[in-house]
Amino acid sequence: MLVNVKVDILQDYKSLILIKVILSERDLHSYQNVTPGLILPLPQNVIDYLLDDGTLVVSGGDNNTQHNQTNNSDSEEEDVQWSDDETTTTVTAPEFPEFNSKVLEAINSLGGCVFPKLNWSAPRDANWIALNSSLQCQSLSDIFLLFKSSDFITHDLTQPFLHTSDEDSPNPAINYELVLRKWSELLPGGEFRCFIKENKLIGISQRDYTQYYHHISKQEAQICHSIQEFFSQHVQYQFLDEDFVLDVYRDSWGKVWLIDLNPFGEVTDSLLFTWEELTSGNSLSANQEEGDIAQQEGPVFRYTTSDVTVQPSPCLSYRIPRDFVDLSTGEDAYKLIDFLKLKKRQQEDSEEEGEEEVRQ
């Protein structure tokens, strides 16, 4: 049973985003199916630093990191003018000694390596920038590098209630927290997302749905049974809210671990399902094809069934400049227009140069 689990839930949809699962250290030792972790309040000066595009990644140590920053007096002009009038100033990276001390103490108590996240999101879109191409962190500077490079973290800090159904209602107050989980080498093929509606497990989706894992199709029945048993024994009827989403991990011995808790709604990725079918009240189909209605009483289990359906990871788009993504997808029409104007201008300049060479 989940002991001393505190879940803060209010009645409107915005407040579902405020779900927090807080497990005391004693509970983490007594309940072995939860990954150990610690939660630290995030000071306001740290939040300001994370949102400041002009400052640097802190060293996380005793020595201040210094870099040169260039200020151009003509930066407000429409066209950038390069000149010798630029002034160079020395900028000192901010330090947070008290917070750094708490973070290092927490990291050491969790074995020296942690997985960081905020109240809701982890910086999964920023692992490319880390030296180890991983979310594994050993210091505050490792955490800051990921957080300042992550659009997911910026969204949590600036627009956590975007696209909620009750946008006109007042935004609840948020106490931001740094969540540190003990680092574990989890195989992506063992991660699953569970959708719970009215305290009933209605759907299970492969977490890393862009890849095909042969063992999932081979062990479909065992995986589904293990997750159902875990849910009924440790999770069902333990929370105030009847609708929520669980992330779990099933290890090679068949043991299921609770990884995370998410709100039941569009702010959470529905993976191989759609929120329309999850909330419609109709029976879910075993596959994503219409008309294939599941005839079982248990949850519908969806996973990638072959190499043919393998897709690139959605996080890959965060490794290139946002302008490139907008141009390739056509999401920003103005950028596309500017790009076409630039190409036309380059073509005209090329034609003029060709005519001049002919005249010469």
mmCIF file of C-alpha atoms in Angstrom:
data_model
loop_
_atom_site.group_PDB
_atom_site.id
_atom_site.type_symbol
_atom_site.label_atom_id
_atom_site.label_comp_id
_atom_site.label_asym_id
_atom_site.label_seq_id
_atom_site.Cartn_x
_atom_site.Cartn_y
_atom_site.Cartn_z
ATOM 1 C CA MET A 1 0.000 0.000 0.000
ATOM 2 C CA LEU A 2 1.169 3.560 -0.718
ATOM 3 C CA VAL A 3 1.629 5.051 2.732
ATOM 4 C CA ASN A 4 1.589 8.755 3.548
ATOM 5 C CA VAL A 5 1.108 9.790 -0.048
ATOM 6 C CA LYS A 6 0.057 13.417 -0.227
ATOM 7 C CA VAL A 7 -1.905 14.431 -3.304
ATOM 8 C CA ASP A 8 -2.946 18.074 -3.706
ATOM 9 C CA ILE A 9 -6.017 18.202 -5.951
ATOM 10 C CA LEU A 10 -8.691 20.873 -6.422
ATOM 11 C CA GLN A 11 -11.898 20.566 -8.393
ATOM 12 C CA ASP A 12 -11.198 22.486 -11.623
ATOM 13 C CA TYR A 13 -9.069 21.192 -14.479
ATOM 14 C CA LYS A 14 -6.246 23.663 -13.880
ATOM 15 C CA SER A 15 -5.813 22.292 -10.429
ATOM 16 C CA LEU A 16 -5.357 18.774 -11.751
ATOM 17 C CA ILE A 17 -2.055 20.052 -13.116
ATOM 18 C CA LEU A 18 -1.040 20.747 -9.516
ATOM 19 C CA ILE A 19 -1.067 17.060 -8.572
ATOM 20 C CA LYS A 20 1.983 16.354 -6.444
ATOM 21 C CA VAL A 21 3.019 12.997 -5.071
ATOM 22 C CA ILE A 22 5.226 13.528 -2.028
ATOM 23 C CA LEU A 23 6.773 10.495 -0.393
ATOM 24 C CA SER A 24 8.692 10.862 2.864
ATOM 25 C CA GLU A 25 12.139 9.253 3.147
ATOM 26 C CA ARG A 26 10.713 6.693 5.584
ATOM 27 C CA ASP A 27 8.078 5.689 3.048
ATOM 28 C CA LEU A 28 10.697 5.310 0.321
ATOM 29 C CA HIS A 29 12.475 2.711 2.462
ATOM 30 C CA SER A 30 9.294 0.894 3.467
ATOM 31 C CA TYR A 31 7.714 0.869 0.009
ATOM 32 C CA GLN A 32 10.101 -0.708 -2.456
ATOM 33 C CA ASN A 33 8.050 -0.154 -5.625
ATOM 34 C CA VAL A 34 8.697 3.594 -5.753
ATOM 35 C CA THR A 35 11.956 4.965 -7.127
ATOM 36 C CA PRO A 36 13.717 6.828 -4.252
ATOM 37 C CA GLY A 37 13.787 10.588 -4.519
ATOM 38 C CA LEU A 38 13.911 13.925 -2.730
ATOM 39 C CA ILE A 39 12.054 17.203 -3.276
ATOM 40 C CA LEU A 40 13.590 20.653 -2.735
ATOM 41 C CA PRO A 41 11.688 23.978 -2.908
ATOM 42 C CA LEU A 42 12.939 26.066 -5.832
ATOM 43 C CA PRO A 43 13.972 29.584 -4.652
ATOM 44 C CA GLN A 44 12.664 32.547 -6.633
ATOM 45 C CA ASN A 45 16.176 33.728 -7.557
ATOM 46 C CA VAL A 46 16.850 30.310 -9.102
ATOM 47 C CA ILE A 47 13.606 30.518 -11.096
ATOM 48 C CA ASP A 48 14.599 33.997 -12.319
ATOM 49 C CA TYR A 49 17.988 32.636 -13.374
ATOM 50 C CA LEU A 50 16.447 29.733 -15.291
ATOM 51 C CA LEU A 51 14.247 32.154 -17.229
ATOM 52 C CA ASP A 52 17.031 34.654 -17.951
ATOM 53 C CA ASP A 53 18.400 34.147 -21.462
ATOM 54 C CA GLY A 54 21.327 36.491 -20.876
ATOM 55 C CA THR A 55 23.079 34.767 -17.982
ATOM 56 C CA LEU A 56 25.396 31.801 -17.888
ATOM 57 C CA VAL A 57 25.329 28.291 -16.555
ATOM 58 C CA VAL A 58 26.690 28.457 -13.017
ATOM 59 C CA SER A 59 29.673 26.393 -12.004
ATOM 60 C CA GLY A 60 27.922 24.943 -8.973
ATOM 61 C CA GLY A 61 31.164 25.258 -7.027
ATOM 62 C CA ASP A 62 33.072 27.807 -4.981
ATOM 63 C CA ASN A 63 34.696 29.596 -7.897
ATOM 64 C CA ASN A 64 32.736 32.050 -9.976
ATOM 65 C CA THR A 65 32.747 31.418 -13.701
ATOM 66 C CA GLN A 66 33.555 34.475 -15.768
ATOM 67 C CA HIS A 67 32.867 35.057 -19.431
ATOM 68 C CA ASN A 68 32.909 37.992 -21.798
ATOM 69 C CA GLN A 69 29.661 39.450 -23.029
ATOM 70 C CA THR A 70 29.455 41.849 -25.954
ATOM 71 C CA ASN A 71 27.035 44.770 -25.954
ATOM 72 C CA ASN A 72 26.262 46.378 -29.295
ATOM 73 C CA SER A 73 24.889 49.914 -29.063
ATOM 74 C CA ASP A 74 23.224 49.547 -32.464
ATOM 75 C CA SER A 75 21.370 46.304 -31.566
ATOM 76 C CA GLU A 76 17.978 48.006 -31.640
ATOM 77 C CA GLU A 77 18.337 48.979 -35.283
ATOM 78 C CA GLU A 78 16.529 46.911 -37.865
ATOM 79 C CA ASP A 79 19.791 45.896 -39.580
ATOM 80 C CA VAL A 80 22.705 44.872 -37.409
ATOM 81 C CA GLN A 81 25.620 47.291 -37.902
ATOM 82 C CA TRP A 82 29.071 45.924 -37.047
ATOM 83 C CA SER A 83 31.543 48.538 -35.841
ATOM 84 C CA ASP A 84 34.545 49.133 -33.570
ATOM 85 C CA ASP A 85 32.361 50.884 -30.989
ATOM 86 C CA GLU A 86 31.403 47.669 -29.210
ATOM 87 C CA THR A 87 32.073 47.596 -25.487
ATOM 88 C CA THR A 88 33.135 44.434 -23.732
ATOM 89 C CA THR A 89 32.151 43.796 -20.127
ATOM 90 C CA THR A 90 32.930 40.936 -17.803
ATOM 91 C CA VAL A 91 29.874 39.040 -16.584
ATOM 92 C CA THR A 92 30.060 36.886 -13.481
ATOM 93 C CA ALA A 93 27.904 33.787 -13.416
ATOM 94 C CA PRO A 94 25.464 33.875 -10.477
ATOM 95 C CA GLU A 95 26.042 31.539 -7.567
ATOM 96 C CA PHE A 96 23.509 29.998 -5.177
ATOM 97 C CA PRO A 97 25.654 28.653 -2.329
ATOM 98 C CA GLU A 98 22.820 27.706 0.037
ATOM 99 C CA PHE A 99 20.725 26.020 -2.653
ATOM 100 C CA ASN A 100 23.825 24.388 -4.139
ATOM 101 C CA SER A 101 24.682 22.923 -0.733
ATOM 102 C CA LYS A 102 21.193 21.427 -0.368
ATOM 103 C CA VAL A 103 21.274 19.979 -3.881
ATOM 104 C CA LEU A 104 24.704 18.390 -3.396
ATOM 105 C CA GLU A 105 23.592 16.908 -0.078
ATOM 106 C CA ALA A 106 20.513 15.443 -1.772
ATOM 107 C CA ILE A 107 22.541 14.063 -4.676
ATOM 108 C CA ASN A 108 25.025 12.410 -2.327
ATOM 109 C CA SER A 109 22.216 10.851 -0.277
ATOM 110 C CA LEU A 110 20.797 9.357 -3.489
ATOM 111 C CA GLY A 111 24.027 7.683 -4.528
ATOM 112 C CA GLY A 112 25.824 10.510 -6.344
ATOM 113 C CA CYS A 113 23.785 10.463 -9.592
ATOM 114 C CA VAL A 114 20.218 11.734 -10.006
ATOM 115 C CA PHE A 115 17.449 12.252 -12.550
ATOM 116 C CA PRO A 116 16.137 15.864 -12.256
ATOM 117 C CA LYS A 117 12.709 17.298 -13.027
ATOM 118 C CA LEU A 118 10.361 20.066 -11.936
ATOM 119 C CA ASN A 119 6.868 19.582 -10.516
ATOM 120 C CA TRP A 120 5.712 18.039 -13.803
ATOM 121 C CA SER A 121 8.252 17.870 -16.605
ATOM 122 C CA ALA A 122 11.753 16.498 -17.008
ATOM 123 C CA PRO A 123 14.165 18.121 -19.510
ATOM 124 C CA ARG A 124 13.879 15.192 -21.931
ATOM 125 C CA ASP A 125 14.237 17.547 -24.885
ATOM 126 C CA ALA A 126 17.662 18.779 -23.726
ATOM 127 C CA ASN A 127 19.684 15.585 -23.185
ATOM 128 C CA TRP A 128 21.540 16.286 -26.445
ATOM 129 C CA ILE A 129 23.358 19.240 -24.877
ATOM 130 C CA ALA A 130 24.825 17.266 -21.970
ATOM 131 C CA LEU A 131 28.367 15.907 -22.323
ATOM 132 C CA ASN A 132 27.084 12.396 -21.622
ATOM 133 C CA SER A 133 23.956 12.871 -23.824
ATOM 134 C CA SER A 134 21.940 11.796 -20.801
ATOM 135 C CA LEU A 135 19.722 13.241 -18.082
ATOM 136 C CA GLN A 136 22.075 11.857 -15.447
ATOM 137 C CA CYS A 137 23.286 14.692 -13.190
ATOM 138 C CA GLN A 138 26.003 14.807 -10.546
ATOM 139 C CA SER A 139 25.993 18.518 -9.691
ATOM 140 C CA LEU A 140 23.859 21.643 -9.746
ATOM 141 C CA SER A 141 25.609 22.874 -12.887
ATOM 142 C CA ASP A 142 24.565 19.664 -14.684
ATOM 143 C CA ILE A 143 20.954 20.328 -13.695
ATOM 144 C CA PHE A 144 21.082 23.993 -14.726
ATOM 145 C CA LEU A 145 22.554 23.126 -18.129
ATOM 146 C CA LEU A 146 19.617 20.813 -18.864
ATOM 147 C CA PHE A 147 16.949 23.087 -17.386
ATOM 148 C CA LYS A 148 18.102 26.238 -19.201
ATOM 149 C CA SER A 149 18.227 24.318 -22.503
ATOM 150 C CA SER A 150 14.779 22.726 -22.162
ATOM 151 C CA ASP A 151 11.565 24.026 -23.708
ATOM 152 C CA PHE A 152 9.636 21.636 -21.448
ATOM 153 C CA ILE A 153 11.045 23.313 -18.328
ATOM 154 C CA THR A 154 10.416 26.801 -19.733
ATOM 155 C CA HIS A 155 6.806 25.815 -20.430
ATOM 156 C CA ASP A 156 6.342 24.656 -16.834
ATOM 157 C CA LEU A 157 7.746 27.933 -15.510
ATOM 158 C CA THR A 158 5.888 30.291 -17.841
ATOM 159 C CA GLN A 159 2.746 28.617 -19.254
ATOM 160 C CA PRO A 160 1.797 25.637 -17.075
ATOM 161 C CA PHE A 161 -1.941 26.151 -17.662
ATOM 162 C CA LEU A 162 -1.805 26.701 -21.415
ATOM 163 C CA HIS A 163 -4.577 24.892 -23.359
ATOM 164 C CA THR A 164 -6.578 24.065 -20.235
ATOM 165 C CA SER A 165 -10.350 23.910 -20.606
ATOM 166 C CA ASP A 166 -10.930 26.511 -17.869
ATOM 167 C CA GLU A 167 -8.606 29.251 -19.134
ATOM 168 C CA ASP A 168 -10.834 32.032 -17.777
ATOM 169 C CA SER A 169 -10.562 30.890 -14.164
ATOM 170 C CA PRO A 170 -7.822 32.327 -11.913
ATOM 171 C CA ASN A 171 -4.516 30.513 -12.037
ATOM 172 C CA PRO A 172 -3.743 28.629 -8.812
ATOM 173 C CA ALA A 173 -0.565 29.563 -6.980
ATOM 174 C CA ILE A 174 2.385 27.317 -7.783
ATOM 175 C CA ASN A 175 5.167 26.334 -5.424
ATOM 176 C CA TYR A 176 7.874 25.178 -7.801
ATOM 177 C CA GLU A 177 10.016 22.292 -6.640
ATOM 178 C CA LEU A 178 13.126 20.510 -7.830
ATOM 179 C CA VAL A 179 12.505 16.767 -7.822
ATOM 180 C CA LEU A 180 15.592 14.562 -7.695
ATOM 181 C CA ARG A 181 15.230 10.832 -8.301
ATOM 182 C CA LYS A 182 17.964 8.283 -7.714
ATOM 183 C CA TRP A 183 19.525 7.492 -11.075
ATOM 184 C CA SER A 184 18.709 4.070 -12.459
ATOM 185 C CA GLU A 185 19.563 2.656 -15.856
ATOM 186 C CA LEU A 186 16.053 2.016 -17.160
ATOM 187 C CA LEU A 187 15.546 0.239 -20.453
ATOM 188 C CA PRO A 188 13.089 2.254 -22.601
ATOM 189 C CA GLY A 189 11.328 -0.965 -23.585
ATOM 190 C CA GLY A 190 10.241 -1.469 -19.971
ATOM 191 C CA GLU A 191 8.447 1.868 -19.565
ATOM 192 C CA PHE A 192 4.655 2.082 -19.842
ATOM 193 C CA ARG A 193 2.002 4.765 -19.355
ATOM 194 C CA CYS A 194 -1.254 3.782 -17.666
ATOM 195 C CA PHE A 195 -4.512 5.700 -18.025
ATOM 196 C CA ILE A 196 -6.906 5.531 -15.074
ATOM 197 C CA LYS A 197 -10.488 6.758 -15.376
ATOM 198 C CA GLU A 198 -12.979 6.523 -12.504
ATOM 199 C CA ASN A 199 -10.441 4.432 -10.591
ATOM 200 C CA LYS A 200 -10.344 1.878 -13.408
ATOM 201 C CA LEU A 201 -7.281 1.073 -15.491
ATOM 202 C CA ILE A 202 -8.594 1.531 -19.034
ATOM 203 C CA GLY A 203 -5.447 1.734 -21.149
ATOM 204 C CA ILE A 204 -1.740 0.913 -21.187
ATOM 205 C CA SER A 205 0.622 2.373 -23.778
ATOM 206 C CA GLN A 206 4.240 1.652 -24.605
ATOM 207 C CA ARG A 207 6.156 4.725 -23.405
ATOM 208 C CA ASP A 208 8.844 4.735 -26.102
ATOM 209 C CA TYR A 209 6.351 4.197 -28.902
ATOM 210 C CA THR A 210 8.762 5.290 -31.648
ATOM 211 C CA GLN A 211 10.689 2.013 -31.358
ATOM 212 C CA TYR A 212 9.789 -1.651 -31.786
ATOM 213 C CA TYR A 213 10.664 -4.002 -28.918
ATOM 214 C CA HIS A 214 10.288 -7.690 -29.711
ATOM 215 C CA HIS A 215 9.924 -8.727 -26.056
ATOM 216 C CA ILE A 216 6.756 -6.612 -25.628
ATOM 217 C CA SER A 217 4.794 -8.497 -28.274
ATOM 218 C CA LYS A 218 6.213 -11.765 -26.959
ATOM 219 C CA GLN A 219 5.286 -11.000 -23.326
ATOM 220 C CA GLU A 220 2.119 -8.988 -23.906
ATOM 221 C CA ALA A 221 -0.068 -11.017 -21.522
ATOM 222 C CA GLN A 222 2.539 -11.103 -18.723
ATOM 223 C CA ILE A 223 3.229 -7.373 -18.969
ATOM 224 C CA CYS A 224 -0.459 -6.489 -18.881
ATOM 225 C CA HIS A 225 -1.059 -8.839 -15.921
ATOM 226 C CA SER A 226 1.888 -7.436 -13.933
ATOM 227 C CA ILE A 227 0.727 -3.848 -14.388
ATOM 228 C CA GLN A 228 -2.892 -4.709 -13.547
ATOM 229 C CA GLU A 229 -1.793 -6.492 -10.374
ATOM 230 C CA PHE A 230 0.420 -3.580 -9.349
ATOM 231 C CA PHE A 231 -2.404 -1.116 -9.932
ATOM 232 C CA SER A 232 -5.025 -3.077 -7.991
ATOM 233 C CA GLN A 233 -2.732 -3.808 -5.041
ATOM 234 C CA HIS A 234 -0.903 -0.507 -4.610
ATOM 235 C CA VAL A 235 -2.604 2.330 -6.484
ATOM 236 C CA GLN A 236 -6.348 1.840 -6.946
ATOM 237 C CA TYR A 237 -8.493 3.934 -4.544
ATOM 238 C CA GLN A 238 -5.393 5.487 -2.946
ATOM 239 C CA PHE A 239 -5.886 8.980 -4.405
ATOM 240 C CA LEU A 240 -8.563 11.621 -3.967
ATOM 241 C CA ASP A 241 -9.012 11.974 -7.696
ATOM 242 C CA GLU A 242 -10.449 9.112 -9.748
ATOM 243 C CA ASP A 243 -8.814 10.124 -13.047
ATOM 244 C CA PHE A 244 -5.025 10.245 -13.440
ATOM 245 C CA VAL A 245 -2.115 8.851 -15.441
ATOM 246 C CA LEU A 246 0.687 6.652 -14.123
ATOM 247 C CA ASP A 247 4.137 6.035 -15.562
ATOM 248 C CA VAL A 248 5.514 2.660 -14.504
ATOM 249 C CA TYR A 249 8.545 0.535 -15.214
ATOM 250 C CA ARG A 250 8.580 -3.261 -15.439
ATOM 251 C CA ASP A 251 12.015 -4.742 -14.880
ATOM 252 C CA SER A 252 13.411 -7.969 -16.305
ATOM 253 C CA TRP A 253 12.165 -9.915 -13.260
ATOM 254 C CA GLY A 254 8.585 -8.767 -13.840
ATOM 255 C CA LYS A 255 8.497 -6.338 -10.911
ATOM 256 C CA VAL A 256 6.621 -3.078 -11.543
ATOM 257 C CA TRP A 257 7.884 0.256 -10.229
ATOM 258 C CA LEU A 258 5.980 3.536 -9.915
ATOM 259 C CA ILE A 259 7.882 6.239 -11.827
ATOM 260 C CA ASP A 260 5.550 9.227 -12.008
ATOM 261 C CA LEU A 261 1.989 10.528 -11.636
ATOM 262 C CA ASN A 262 0.395 12.845 -14.233
ATOM 263 C CA PRO A 263 -2.946 14.631 -14.666
ATOM 264 C CA PHE A 264 -5.591 12.941 -16.798
ATOM 265 C CA GLY A 265 -5.940 15.414 -19.662
ATOM 266 C CA GLU A 266 -4.384 16.937 -22.759
ATOM 267 C CA VAL A 267 -1.430 18.383 -20.833
ATOM 268 C CA THR A 268 -0.216 14.774 -20.616
ATOM 269 C CA ASP A 269 0.951 12.975 -23.774
ATOM 270 C CA SER A 270 -1.565 10.273 -24.692
ATOM 271 C CA LEU A 271 1.108 8.379 -26.709
ATOM 272 C CA LEU A 272 -0.586 5.581 -28.733
ATOM 273 C CA PHE A 273 -4.070 6.686 -27.658
ATOM 274 C CA THR A 274 -5.940 9.926 -28.307
ATOM 275 C CA TRP A 275 -7.568 11.991 -25.596
ATOM 276 C CA GLU A 276 -10.794 11.970 -27.572
ATOM 277 C CA GLU A 277 -11.115 8.190 -27.265
ATOM 278 C CA LEU A 278 -9.852 8.139 -23.665
ATOM 279 C CA THR A 279 -12.496 10.622 -22.527
ATOM 280 C CA SER A 280 -15.376 9.607 -24.805
ATOM 281 C CA GLY A 281 -16.652 6.836 -22.563
ATOM 282 C CA ASN A 282 -16.764 4.386 -25.464
ATOM 283 C CA SER A 283 -14.926 1.079 -25.470
ATOM 284 C CA LEU A 284 -11.319 1.351 -26.570
ATOM 285 C CA SER A 285 -10.028 -0.677 -29.485
ATOM 286 C CA ALA A 286 -7.032 -2.938 -29.018
ATOM 287 C CA ASN A 287 -5.368 -1.299 -32.019
ATOM 288 C CA GLN A 288 -5.586 2.213 -33.393
ATOM 289 C CA GLU A 289 -7.647 1.024 -36.346
ATOM 290 C CA GLU A 290 -11.336 1.768 -36.142
ATOM 291 C CA GLY A 291 -13.722 -1.104 -35.742
ATOM 292 C CA ASP A 292 -11.343 -3.338 -33.825
ATOM 293 C CA ILE A 293 -13.084 -3.185 -30.478
ATOM 294 C CA ALA A 294 -11.513 -5.004 -27.566
ATOM 295 C CA GLN A 295 -13.664 -7.745 -26.103
ATOM 296 C CA GLN A 296 -11.773 -8.075 -22.802
ATOM 297 C CA GLU A 297 -12.765 -6.639 -19.455
ATOM 298 C CA GLY A 298 -9.229 -5.484 -18.610
ATOM 299 C CA PRO A 299 -7.307 -2.514 -19.982
ATOM 300 C CA VAL A 300 -6.441 -2.075 -23.645
ATOM 301 C CA PHE A 301 -2.715 -2.520 -24.236
ATOM 302 C CA ARG A 302 -1.165 -0.718 -27.216
ATOM 303 C CA TYR A 303 2.423 -1.016 -28.396
ATOM 304 C CA THR A 304 4.432 -0.731 -31.583
ATOM 305 C CA THR A 305 3.900 -4.029 -33.379
ATOM 306 C CA SER A 306 6.613 -4.030 -36.042
ATOM 307 C CA ASP A 307 9.711 -2.288 -37.384
ATOM 308 C CA VAL A 308 7.567 -0.849 -40.170
ATOM 309 C CA THR A 309 5.908 1.586 -37.746
ATOM 310 C CA VAL A 310 9.152 2.803 -36.137
ATOM 311 C CA GLN A 311 9.341 6.622 -36.078
ATOM 312 C CA PRO A 312 11.992 9.203 -35.174
ATOM 313 C CA SER A 313 11.868 10.438 -31.587
ATOM 314 C CA PRO A 314 9.690 13.560 -31.134
ATOM 315 C CA CYS A 315 12.521 15.108 -29.084
ATOM 316 C CA LEU A 316 14.876 15.141 -32.092
ATOM 317 C CA SER A 317 13.298 18.367 -33.352
ATOM 318 C CA TYR A 318 14.613 20.185 -30.278
ATOM 319 C CA ARG A 319 18.213 19.624 -31.418
ATOM 320 C CA ILE A 320 17.918 22.124 -34.277
ATOM 321 C CA PRO A 321 17.013 25.839 -34.241
ATOM 322 C CA ARG A 322 13.331 26.565 -33.816
ATOM 323 C CA ASP A 323 13.298 28.570 -37.073
ATOM 324 C CA PHE A 324 14.300 25.447 -39.020
ATOM 325 C CA VAL A 325 11.475 23.472 -37.446
ATOM 326 C CA ASP A 326 8.924 26.193 -38.234
ATOM 327 C CA LEU A 327 10.088 26.363 -41.844
ATOM 328 C CA SER A 328 9.971 22.598 -42.349
ATOM 329 C CA THR A 329 6.505 22.236 -40.830
ATOM 330 C CA GLY A 330 5.005 25.487 -42.105
ATOM 331 C CA GLU A 331 3.859 26.438 -38.588
ATOM 332 C CA ASP A 332 5.067 30.051 -38.952
ATOM 333 C CA ALA A 333 3.872 31.562 -42.235
ATOM 334 C CA TYR A 334 5.800 34.816 -41.712
ATOM 335 C CA LYS A 335 9.115 32.971 -41.435
ATOM 336 C CA LEU A 336 8.306 31.120 -44.648
ATOM 337 C CA ILE A 337 7.512 34.409 -46.427
ATOM 338 C CA ASP A 338 10.751 35.969 -45.196
ATOM 339 C CA PHE A 339 12.677 32.903 -46.331
ATOM 340 C CA LEU A 340 11.144 33.049 -49.826
ATOM 341 C CA LYS A 341 11.908 36.792 -50.072
ATOM 342 C CA LEU A 342 15.511 36.103 -49.105
ATOM 343 C CA LYS A 343 15.826 33.360 -51.740
ATOM 344 C CA LYS A 344 14.310 35.657 -54.376
ATOM 345 C CA ARG A 345 16.726 38.456 -53.441
ATOM 346 C CA GLN A 346 19.675 36.061 -53.648
ATOM 347 C CA GLN A 347 18.492 34.877 -57.049
ATOM 348 C CA GLU A 348 18.159 38.467 -58.327
ATOM 349 C CA ASP A 349 21.636 39.351 -57.024
ATOM 350 C CA SER A 350 23.038 36.274 -58.740
ATOM 351 C CA GLU A 351 21.385 37.232 -62.044
ATOM 352 C CA GLU A 352 22.742 40.806 -61.811
ATOM 353 C CA GLU A 353 26.260 39.513 -61.201
ATOM 354 C CA GLY A 354 25.905 37.243 -64.233
ATOM 355 C CA GLU A 355 24.807 40.147 -66.454
ATOM 356 C CA GLU A 356 27.754 42.255 -65.308
ATOM 357 C CA GLU A 357 30.183 39.459 -66.132
ATOM 358 C CA VAL A 358 28.634 39.168 -69.618
ATOM 359 C CA ARG A 359 28.989 42.948 -70.218
ATOM 360 C CA GLN A 360 32.623 42.815 -69.157
#
